Short mmCIF file of C-alpha atoms and ligand atoms in Angstrom, two decimals:
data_model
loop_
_atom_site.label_atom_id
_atom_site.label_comp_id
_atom_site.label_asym_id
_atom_site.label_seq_id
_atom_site.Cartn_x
_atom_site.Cartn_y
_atom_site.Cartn_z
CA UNK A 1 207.46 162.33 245.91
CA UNK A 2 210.88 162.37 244.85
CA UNK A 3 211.76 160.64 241.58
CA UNK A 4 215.40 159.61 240.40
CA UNK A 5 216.97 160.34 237.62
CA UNK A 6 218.02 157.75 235.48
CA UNK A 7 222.01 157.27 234.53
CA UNK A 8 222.83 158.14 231.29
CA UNK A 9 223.43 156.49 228.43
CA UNK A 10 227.21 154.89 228.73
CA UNK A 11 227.32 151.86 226.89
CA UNK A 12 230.11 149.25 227.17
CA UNK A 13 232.67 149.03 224.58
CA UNK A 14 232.04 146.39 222.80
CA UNK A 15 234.02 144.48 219.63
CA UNK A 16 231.02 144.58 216.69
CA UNK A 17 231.89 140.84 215.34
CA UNK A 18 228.20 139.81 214.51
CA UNK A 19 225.71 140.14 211.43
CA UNK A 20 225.33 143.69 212.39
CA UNK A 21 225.52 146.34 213.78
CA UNK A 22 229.33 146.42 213.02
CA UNK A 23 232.05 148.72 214.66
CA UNK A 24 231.31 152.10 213.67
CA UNK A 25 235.09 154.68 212.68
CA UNK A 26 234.82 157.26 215.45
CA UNK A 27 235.35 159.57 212.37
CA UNK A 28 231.71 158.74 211.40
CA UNK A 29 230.42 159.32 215.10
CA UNK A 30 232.31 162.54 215.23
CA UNK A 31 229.93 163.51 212.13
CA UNK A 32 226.98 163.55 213.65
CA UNK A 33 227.40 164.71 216.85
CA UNK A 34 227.49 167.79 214.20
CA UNK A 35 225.23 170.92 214.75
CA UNK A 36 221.70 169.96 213.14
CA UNK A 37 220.27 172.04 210.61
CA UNK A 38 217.02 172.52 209.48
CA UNK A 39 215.96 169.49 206.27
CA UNK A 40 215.54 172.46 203.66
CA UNK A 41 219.06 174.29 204.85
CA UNK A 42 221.07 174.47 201.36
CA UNK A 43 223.55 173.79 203.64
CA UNK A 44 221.90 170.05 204.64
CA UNK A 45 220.83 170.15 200.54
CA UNK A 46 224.37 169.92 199.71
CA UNK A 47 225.12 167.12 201.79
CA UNK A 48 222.08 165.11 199.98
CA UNK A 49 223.35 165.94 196.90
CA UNK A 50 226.93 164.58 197.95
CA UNK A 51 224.95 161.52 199.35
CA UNK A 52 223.63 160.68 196.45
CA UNK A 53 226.73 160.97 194.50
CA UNK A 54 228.88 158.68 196.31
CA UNK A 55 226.12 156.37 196.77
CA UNK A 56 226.46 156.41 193.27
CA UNK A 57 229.67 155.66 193.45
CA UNK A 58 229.40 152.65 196.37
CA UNK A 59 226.32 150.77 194.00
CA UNK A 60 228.13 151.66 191.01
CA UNK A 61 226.04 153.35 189.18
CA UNK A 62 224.69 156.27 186.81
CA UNK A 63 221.00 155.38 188.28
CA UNK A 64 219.47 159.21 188.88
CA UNK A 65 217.31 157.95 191.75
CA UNK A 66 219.53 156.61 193.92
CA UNK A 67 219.15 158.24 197.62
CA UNK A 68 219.23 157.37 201.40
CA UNK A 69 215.86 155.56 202.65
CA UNK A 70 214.97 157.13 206.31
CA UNK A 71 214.63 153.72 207.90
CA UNK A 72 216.96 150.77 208.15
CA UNK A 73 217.66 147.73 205.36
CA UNK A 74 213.97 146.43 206.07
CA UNK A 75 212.51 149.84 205.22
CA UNK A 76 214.93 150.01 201.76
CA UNK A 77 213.12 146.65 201.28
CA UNK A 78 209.90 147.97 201.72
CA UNK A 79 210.76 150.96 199.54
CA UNK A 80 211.66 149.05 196.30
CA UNK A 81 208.87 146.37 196.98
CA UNK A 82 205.92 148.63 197.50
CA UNK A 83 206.82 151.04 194.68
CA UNK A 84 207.25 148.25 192.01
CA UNK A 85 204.62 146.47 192.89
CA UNK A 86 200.96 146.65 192.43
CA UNK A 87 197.73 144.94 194.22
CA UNK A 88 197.61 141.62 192.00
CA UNK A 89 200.92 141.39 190.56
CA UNK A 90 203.32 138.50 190.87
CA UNK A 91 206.19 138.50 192.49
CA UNK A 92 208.57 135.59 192.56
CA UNK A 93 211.05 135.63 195.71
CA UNK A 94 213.99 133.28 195.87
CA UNK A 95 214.18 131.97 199.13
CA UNK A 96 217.41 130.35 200.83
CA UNK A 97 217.83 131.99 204.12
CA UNK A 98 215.48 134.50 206.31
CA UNK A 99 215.77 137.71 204.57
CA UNK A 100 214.29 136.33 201.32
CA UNK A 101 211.67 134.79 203.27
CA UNK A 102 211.06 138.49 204.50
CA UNK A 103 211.23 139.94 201.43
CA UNK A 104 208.15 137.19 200.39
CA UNK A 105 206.16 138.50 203.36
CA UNK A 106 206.85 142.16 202.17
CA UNK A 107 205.69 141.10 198.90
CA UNK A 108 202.37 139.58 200.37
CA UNK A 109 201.82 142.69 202.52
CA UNK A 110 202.26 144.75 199.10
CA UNK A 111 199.58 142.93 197.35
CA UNK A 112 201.87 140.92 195.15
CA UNK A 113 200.65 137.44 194.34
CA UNK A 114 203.76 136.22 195.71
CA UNK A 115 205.10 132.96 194.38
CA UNK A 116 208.74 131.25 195.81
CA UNK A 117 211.25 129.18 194.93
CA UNK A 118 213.77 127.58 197.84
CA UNK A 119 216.80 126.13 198.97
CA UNK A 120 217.95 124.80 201.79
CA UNK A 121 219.74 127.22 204.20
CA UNK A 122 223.25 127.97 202.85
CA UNK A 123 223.34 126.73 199.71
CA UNK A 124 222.45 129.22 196.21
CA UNK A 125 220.46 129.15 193.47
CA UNK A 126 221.71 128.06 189.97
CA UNK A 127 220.21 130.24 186.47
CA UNK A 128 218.52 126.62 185.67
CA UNK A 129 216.23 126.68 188.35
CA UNK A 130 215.71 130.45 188.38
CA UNK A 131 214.95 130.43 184.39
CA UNK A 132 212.52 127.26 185.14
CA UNK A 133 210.28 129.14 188.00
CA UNK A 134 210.30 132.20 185.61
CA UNK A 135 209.47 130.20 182.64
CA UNK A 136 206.21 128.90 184.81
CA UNK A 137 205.32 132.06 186.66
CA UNK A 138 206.06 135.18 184.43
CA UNK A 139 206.88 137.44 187.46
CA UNK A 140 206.68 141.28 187.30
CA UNK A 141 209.37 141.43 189.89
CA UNK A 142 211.74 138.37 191.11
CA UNK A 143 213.64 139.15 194.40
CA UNK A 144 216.88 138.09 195.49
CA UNK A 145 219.38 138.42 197.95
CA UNK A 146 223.40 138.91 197.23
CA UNK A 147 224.45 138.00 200.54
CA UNK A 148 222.36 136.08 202.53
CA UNK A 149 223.55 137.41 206.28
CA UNK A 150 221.30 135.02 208.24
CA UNK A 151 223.20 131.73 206.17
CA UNK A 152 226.85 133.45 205.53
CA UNK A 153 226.46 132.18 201.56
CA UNK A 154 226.94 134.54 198.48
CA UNK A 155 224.31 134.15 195.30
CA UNK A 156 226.00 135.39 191.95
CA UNK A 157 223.83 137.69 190.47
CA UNK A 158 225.14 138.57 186.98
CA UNK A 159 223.97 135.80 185.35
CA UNK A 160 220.48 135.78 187.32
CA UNK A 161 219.86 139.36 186.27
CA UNK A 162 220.58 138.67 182.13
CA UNK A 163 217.87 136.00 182.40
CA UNK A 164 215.50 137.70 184.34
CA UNK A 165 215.09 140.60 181.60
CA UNK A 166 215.18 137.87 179.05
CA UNK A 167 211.92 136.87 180.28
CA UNK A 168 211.07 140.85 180.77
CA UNK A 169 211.08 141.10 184.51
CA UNK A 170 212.39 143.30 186.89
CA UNK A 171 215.41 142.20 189.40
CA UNK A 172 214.99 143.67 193.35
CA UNK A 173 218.53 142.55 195.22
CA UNK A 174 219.06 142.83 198.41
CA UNK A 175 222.29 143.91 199.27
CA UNK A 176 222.40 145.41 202.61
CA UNK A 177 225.54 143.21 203.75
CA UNK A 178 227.25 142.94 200.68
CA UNK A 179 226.94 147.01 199.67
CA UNK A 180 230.85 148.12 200.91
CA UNK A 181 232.60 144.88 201.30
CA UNK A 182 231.91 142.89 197.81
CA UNK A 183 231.63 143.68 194.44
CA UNK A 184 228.30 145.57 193.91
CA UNK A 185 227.78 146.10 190.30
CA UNK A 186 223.94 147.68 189.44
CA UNK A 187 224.77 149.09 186.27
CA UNK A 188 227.28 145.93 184.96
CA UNK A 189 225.10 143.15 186.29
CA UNK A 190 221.45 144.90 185.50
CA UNK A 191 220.35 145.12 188.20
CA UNK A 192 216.79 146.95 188.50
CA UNK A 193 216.24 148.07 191.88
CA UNK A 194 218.75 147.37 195.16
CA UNK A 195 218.23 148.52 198.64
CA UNK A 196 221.06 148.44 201.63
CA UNK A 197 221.36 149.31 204.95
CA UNK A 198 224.06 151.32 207.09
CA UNK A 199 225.10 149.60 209.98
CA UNK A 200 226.64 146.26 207.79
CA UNK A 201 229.91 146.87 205.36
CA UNK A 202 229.47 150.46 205.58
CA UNK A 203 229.96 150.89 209.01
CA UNK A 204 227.93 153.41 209.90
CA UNK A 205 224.98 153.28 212.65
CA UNK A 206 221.83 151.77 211.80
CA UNK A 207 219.30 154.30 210.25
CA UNK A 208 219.17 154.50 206.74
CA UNK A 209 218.59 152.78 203.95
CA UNK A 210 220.47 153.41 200.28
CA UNK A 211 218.60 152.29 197.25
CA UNK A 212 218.82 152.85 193.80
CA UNK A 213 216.36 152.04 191.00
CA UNK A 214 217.48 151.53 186.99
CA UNK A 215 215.70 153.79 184.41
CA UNK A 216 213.27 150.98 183.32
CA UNK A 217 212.18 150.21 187.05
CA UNK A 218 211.49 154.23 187.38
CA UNK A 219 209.38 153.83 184.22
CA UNK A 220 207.59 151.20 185.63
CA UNK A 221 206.73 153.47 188.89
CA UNK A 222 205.91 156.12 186.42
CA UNK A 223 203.09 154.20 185.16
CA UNK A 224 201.67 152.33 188.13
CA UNK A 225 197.74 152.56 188.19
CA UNK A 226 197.13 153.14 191.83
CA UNK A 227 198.98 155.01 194.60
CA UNK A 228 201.99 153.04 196.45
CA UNK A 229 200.25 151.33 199.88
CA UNK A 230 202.41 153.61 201.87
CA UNK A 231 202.96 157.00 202.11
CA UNK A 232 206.26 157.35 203.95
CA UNK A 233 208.32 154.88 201.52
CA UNK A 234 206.13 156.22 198.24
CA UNK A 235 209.38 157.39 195.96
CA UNK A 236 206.95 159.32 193.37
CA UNK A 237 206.86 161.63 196.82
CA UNK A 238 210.34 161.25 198.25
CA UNK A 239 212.19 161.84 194.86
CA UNK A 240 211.03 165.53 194.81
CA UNK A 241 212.59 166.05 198.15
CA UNK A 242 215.85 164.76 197.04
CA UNK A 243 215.85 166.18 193.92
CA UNK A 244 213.26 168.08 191.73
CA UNK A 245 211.27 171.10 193.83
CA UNK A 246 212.76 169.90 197.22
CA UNK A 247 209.31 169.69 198.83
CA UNK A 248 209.20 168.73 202.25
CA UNK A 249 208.01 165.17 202.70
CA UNK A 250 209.33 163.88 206.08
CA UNK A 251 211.65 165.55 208.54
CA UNK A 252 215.32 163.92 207.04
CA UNK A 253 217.15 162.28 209.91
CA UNK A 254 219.77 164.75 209.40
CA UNK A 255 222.68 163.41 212.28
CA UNK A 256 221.99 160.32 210.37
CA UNK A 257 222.71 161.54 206.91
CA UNK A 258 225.93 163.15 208.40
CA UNK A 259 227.31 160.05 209.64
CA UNK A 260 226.17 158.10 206.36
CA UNK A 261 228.11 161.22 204.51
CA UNK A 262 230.88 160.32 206.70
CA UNK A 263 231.04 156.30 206.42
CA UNK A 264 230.81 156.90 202.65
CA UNK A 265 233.89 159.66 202.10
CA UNK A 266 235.64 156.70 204.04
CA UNK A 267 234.49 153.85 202.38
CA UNK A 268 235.49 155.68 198.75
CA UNK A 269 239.17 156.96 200.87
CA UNK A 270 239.94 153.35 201.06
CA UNK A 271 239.04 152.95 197.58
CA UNK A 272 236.20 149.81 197.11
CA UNK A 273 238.72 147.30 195.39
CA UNK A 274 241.02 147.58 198.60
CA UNK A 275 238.09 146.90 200.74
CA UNK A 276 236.79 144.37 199.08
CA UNK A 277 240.55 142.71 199.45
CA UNK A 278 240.72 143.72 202.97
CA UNK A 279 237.36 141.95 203.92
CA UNK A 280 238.94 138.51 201.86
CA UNK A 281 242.04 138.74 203.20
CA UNK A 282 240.35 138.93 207.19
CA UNK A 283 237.88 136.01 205.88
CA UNK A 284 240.91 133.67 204.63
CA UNK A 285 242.76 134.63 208.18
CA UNK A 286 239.53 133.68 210.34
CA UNK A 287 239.09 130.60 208.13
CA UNK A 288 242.67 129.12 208.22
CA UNK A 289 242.39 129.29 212.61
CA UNK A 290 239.11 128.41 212.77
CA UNK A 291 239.99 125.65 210.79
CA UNK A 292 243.63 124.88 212.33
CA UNK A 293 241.09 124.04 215.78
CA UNK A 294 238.51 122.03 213.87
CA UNK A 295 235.56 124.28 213.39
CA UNK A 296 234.14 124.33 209.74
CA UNK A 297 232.16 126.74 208.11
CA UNK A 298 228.15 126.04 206.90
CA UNK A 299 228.91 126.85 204.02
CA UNK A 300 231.03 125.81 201.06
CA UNK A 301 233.91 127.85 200.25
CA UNK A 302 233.19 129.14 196.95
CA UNK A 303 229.83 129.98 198.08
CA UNK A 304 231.13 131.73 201.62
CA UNK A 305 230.73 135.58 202.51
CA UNK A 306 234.23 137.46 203.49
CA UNK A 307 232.09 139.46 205.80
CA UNK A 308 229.71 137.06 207.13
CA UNK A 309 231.16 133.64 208.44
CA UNK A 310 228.64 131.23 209.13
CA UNK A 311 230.71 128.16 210.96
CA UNK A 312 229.35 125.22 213.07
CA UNK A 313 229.07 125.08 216.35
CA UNK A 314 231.00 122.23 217.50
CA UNK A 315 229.33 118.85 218.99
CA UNK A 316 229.21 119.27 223.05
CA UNK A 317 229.28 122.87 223.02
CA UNK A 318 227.18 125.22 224.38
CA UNK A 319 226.48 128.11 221.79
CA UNK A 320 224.89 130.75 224.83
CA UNK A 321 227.93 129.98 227.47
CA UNK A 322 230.16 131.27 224.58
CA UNK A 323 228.64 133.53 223.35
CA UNK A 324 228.46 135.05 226.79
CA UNK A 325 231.42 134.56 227.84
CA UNK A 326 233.12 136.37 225.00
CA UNK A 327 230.81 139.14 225.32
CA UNK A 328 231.06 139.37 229.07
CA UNK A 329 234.70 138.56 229.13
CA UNK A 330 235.95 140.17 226.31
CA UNK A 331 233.34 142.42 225.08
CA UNK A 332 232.93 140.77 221.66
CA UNK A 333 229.99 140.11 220.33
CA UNK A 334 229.06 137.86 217.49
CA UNK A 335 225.97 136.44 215.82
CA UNK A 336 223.82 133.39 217.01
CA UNK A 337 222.16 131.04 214.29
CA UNK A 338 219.21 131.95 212.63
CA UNK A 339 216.31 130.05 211.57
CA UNK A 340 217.22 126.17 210.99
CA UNK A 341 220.66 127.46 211.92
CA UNK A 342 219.57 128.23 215.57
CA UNK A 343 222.22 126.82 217.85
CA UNK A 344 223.83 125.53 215.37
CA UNK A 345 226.28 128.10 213.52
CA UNK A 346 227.42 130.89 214.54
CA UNK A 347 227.56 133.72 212.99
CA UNK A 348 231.17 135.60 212.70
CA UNK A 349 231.23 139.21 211.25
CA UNK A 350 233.67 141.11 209.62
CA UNK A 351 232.10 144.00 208.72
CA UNK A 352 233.46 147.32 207.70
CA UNK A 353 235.83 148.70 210.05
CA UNK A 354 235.34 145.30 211.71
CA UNK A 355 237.50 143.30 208.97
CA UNK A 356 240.64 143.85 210.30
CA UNK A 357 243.54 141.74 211.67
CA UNK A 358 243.35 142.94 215.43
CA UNK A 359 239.80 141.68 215.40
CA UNK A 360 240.98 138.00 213.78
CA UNK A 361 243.79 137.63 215.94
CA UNK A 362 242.00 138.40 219.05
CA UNK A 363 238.54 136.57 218.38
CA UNK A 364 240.86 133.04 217.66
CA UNK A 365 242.75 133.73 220.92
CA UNK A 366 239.77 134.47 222.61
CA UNK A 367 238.08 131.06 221.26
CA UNK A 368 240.94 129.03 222.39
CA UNK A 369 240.34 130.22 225.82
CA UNK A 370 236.36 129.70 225.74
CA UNK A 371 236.49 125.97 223.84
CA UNK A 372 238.62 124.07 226.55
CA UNK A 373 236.53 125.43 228.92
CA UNK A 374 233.46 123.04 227.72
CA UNK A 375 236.29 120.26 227.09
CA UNK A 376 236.62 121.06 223.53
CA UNK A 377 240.63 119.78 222.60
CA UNK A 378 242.53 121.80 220.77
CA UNK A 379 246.35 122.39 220.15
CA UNK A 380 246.99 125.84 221.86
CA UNK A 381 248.06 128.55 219.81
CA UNK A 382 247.29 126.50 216.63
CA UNK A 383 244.66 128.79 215.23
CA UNK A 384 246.70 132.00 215.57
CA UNK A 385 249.57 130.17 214.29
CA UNK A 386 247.00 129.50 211.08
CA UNK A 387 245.82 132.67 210.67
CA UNK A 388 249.15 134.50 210.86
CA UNK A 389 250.59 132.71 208.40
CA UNK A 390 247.94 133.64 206.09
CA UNK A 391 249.15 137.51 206.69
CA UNK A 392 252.46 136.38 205.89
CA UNK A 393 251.52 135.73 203.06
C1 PLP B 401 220.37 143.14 208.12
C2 PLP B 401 219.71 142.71 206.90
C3 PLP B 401 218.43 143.15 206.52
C4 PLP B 401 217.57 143.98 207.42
O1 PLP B 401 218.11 145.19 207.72
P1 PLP B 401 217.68 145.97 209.06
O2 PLP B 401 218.60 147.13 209.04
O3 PLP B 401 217.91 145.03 210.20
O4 PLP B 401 216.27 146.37 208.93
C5 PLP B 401 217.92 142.74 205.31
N1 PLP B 401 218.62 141.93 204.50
C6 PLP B 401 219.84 141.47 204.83
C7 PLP B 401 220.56 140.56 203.89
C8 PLP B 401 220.42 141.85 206.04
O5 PLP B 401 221.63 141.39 206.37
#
C-alpha cells in the first residue's frame, strides 16, 4: 500500500486587510524561525523578562503582573475573567457588538451572575447609562470593550473607568484590537485588568495573549475563597513562572514569545504616538475614497476605529462575489459582517503593518475594478484621487 505524501505547507501571499490576522513584518517571522530553547533556559528567561517590560511599555503601565497569556485574545479574556471572578459574583458586561456578548458568556461559564447592559451594533455607551446599571446592580467586575472589532466603533474608557471605582468595582477592557494602534492608557485611565491579543495592531501571529492586572485587581485574586475554575489560565500559578521561583507550569510557546519579542521591539522602534498617527492618517485616506465612490461607514465618525473600518455594503451588491474576487484576484482579504452586520458591512482592516498607504491605494483601485462589475456607478479614479489628496496633505 503506498501512501502519498502530502505537499507542504506554501500558503498564498495574501494582503491581511480584515479584523485579523493582519500582515505580519517578516522581521517578526524571521524571530521565530529562531533555534528553540528549553522554557527554563535563562536564556528564554531573559526574553520573558524583556516581554514583560515592553508590554509594559505598549499598555502603559507600572502594573507588576503584566505577561504574555499562552493562548489567543479569547484565552486573555478567559484569564482576567476567571481569576477575578468567583462562583456567585456579579458581573455586569456592556454589550454593543459580539465580543462583549462573549465576554458575558465567559462570565456565565465562570460562575458570575452575569447581568448586561446593550446597544445596538455600532453605536457606544455613554457614563449615564453605565453609572445607572451600576447604581442598580453593584457589580464586582463590569466588562468592556475599547474597540469593538466585530462593529468598527471605539468606546471611551476614561471616564467609564473613574465611575466604575466610584461605585468600588473593578474595570476588565478588552483591548485586543486597539493594544498598538490607539491610545492604551491602564495606568492614566484606571483601568483594572486588560487582556489583548497578537495577531491585531501588533502584528504579530496569532498565539498569545498580553494582559495586565492593577495592584487592587491582584489583591482581589489574592483573596479569592476558592481556586480559579481553570488550571491553565489560573495567574496565582502562572505568575510564579514569569516571575517569583520560575516553576514550571506549562511548556511556554517559546517561537511564539520570540516573534511577540519581535513585533514589540518594532512596535516601541516606531514609537506608539507615530503609530497611532500612522493608523489615523491610513483611516482618513480609506475614508475620503471610499467616500469619493459613495460607500459610507456603519459607524459615525467620531465613534469610528482607524484600524477597523466597518462601511456598508452598497444596495445591489453582492458582499461574497467581492469578497472573492479581491481575494482570488488580488489576494486581499478583508472582513465580512458580523452578527446583525452579516452581509451588510464589511469589515476593512488596517492593522499594524497593514496601515499603510500601499495597502489604501491599492484596496480603492482594486474596489473600483470589483463595483462596476455588479453595475455599481462610479467616477473612475475618483476614490484614489480622494485618498491621495488626503496624503498631500
Ligand atoms: C479578535 C478579538 C477577540 C478574540 O481574539 P482571538 O485571538 O480571536 O481569540 C476578542 N476581542 C476583540 C475585540 C477582538 O477583536
Amino acid at each position: 500500500m503506498s501512501e502519498e505524501i502530502v505537499p507542504p505547507v506554501r500558503p498564498p501571499r495574501r494582503i491581511l486587510m480584515g479584523p485579523g490576522p493582519s500582515d505580519i513584518s517578516p522581521r517578526v517571522l524571521a524571530a521565530m524561525a529562531a533555534p528553540t530553547v528549553g522554557h527554563l533556559d535563562p536564556y528564554f528567561l531573559k526574553i520573558m523578562d524583556e516581554l514583560q517590560q515592553m508590554l509594559r511599555q505598549v499598555f502603559r503601565t507600572e502594573n507588576r503582573l503584566t505577561l504574555a497569556i499562552s493562548g489567543t485574545g479569547s484565552d486573555g479574556m478567559e484569564a482576567c475573567v476567571f481569576n477575578l471572578i468567583e462562583p456567585g459574583d456579579k458581573m455586569l458586561v456592556c454589550v454593543n457588538g459580539v465580543f462583549g456578548g462573549r465576554m458575558a458568556e465567559v462570565g456565565r461559564r465562570a460562575g458570575a451572575e452575569v447581568v448586561t447592559i446593550e446597544k445596538p451594533f455600532g453605536e457606544i455607551f455613554t457614563t449615564t447609562e453605565v453609572e445607572a446599571a451600576l447604581k442598580e446592580h453593584q457589580p464586582k467586575v463590569v466588562g468592556i470593550v475599547h474597540a469593538e472589532t466585530s462593529t468598527g466603533a471605539l468606546q471611551p474608557l476614561h471616564h467609564i473607568a473613574k465611575l466604575v471605582h466610584k461605585y468600588d468595582a473593578l474595570i476588565l477592557a478588552d483591548m485586543v484590537t486597539s493594544l498598538g494602534g490607539l491610545p492604551v492608557e491602564i495606568d492614566e485611565w484606571g483601568i483594572d485588568a486588560a487582556y489583548s491579543g497578537t495577531q491585531k495592531c501588533l502584528s504579530c501571529p496569532p498565539g498569545l495573549a498580553p494582559v495586565t492586572f492593577s495592584p487592587r485587581s491582584v489583591e482581589v485574586m489574592d483573596k479569592r475563597k476558592e481556586p480559579v475554575r481553570s488550571w491553565y489560565v489560573d495567574l496565582s500559578l502562572i505568575r510564579n513562572y514569569w516571575g517569583g521561583n520560575r516553576a514550571y507550569h506549562h511548556t511556554a510557546p517559546i517561537n511564539m514569545n520570540y516573534g511577540l519579542h519581535e513585533a514589540l521591539r518594532n512596535v516601541l522602534e516606531e514609537g506608539l504616538e507615530a503609530r497611532f498617527e500612522r493608523h489615523q492618517l491610513n483611516h482618513k485616506a480609506l475614508k475620503a475614497g471610499l467616500s469619493a465612490i459613495g460607500i459610507e461607514y456603519a459607524v459615525e465618525e467620531e465613534n469610528s476605529l482607524p484600524m477597523l473600518n466597518a462601511v456598508k455594503i452598497p444596495e445591489g451588491i453582492d458582499d461574497k462575489k467581492v469578497r472573492a474576487q479581491l481575494l482570488n484576484q488580488f489576494g486581499i482579504e478583508i472582513g465580512a459582517g458580523l452578527g446583525p452586520m452579516a452581509g451588510k458591512t464589511w469589515r476593512i482592516g488596517l492593522m499594524g503593518e497593514a496601515s499603510r498607504e500601499s495597502n489604501v491605494l491599492l484596496f480603492l483601485a482594486t474596489l473600483e475594478q470589483c463595483l462596476p462589475k455588479q453595475g455599481y456607478e462610479l467616477t473612475p479614479g475618483a476614490s484614489i484621487a480622494a485618498a491621495n489628496k488626503v496624503y498631500a496633505g
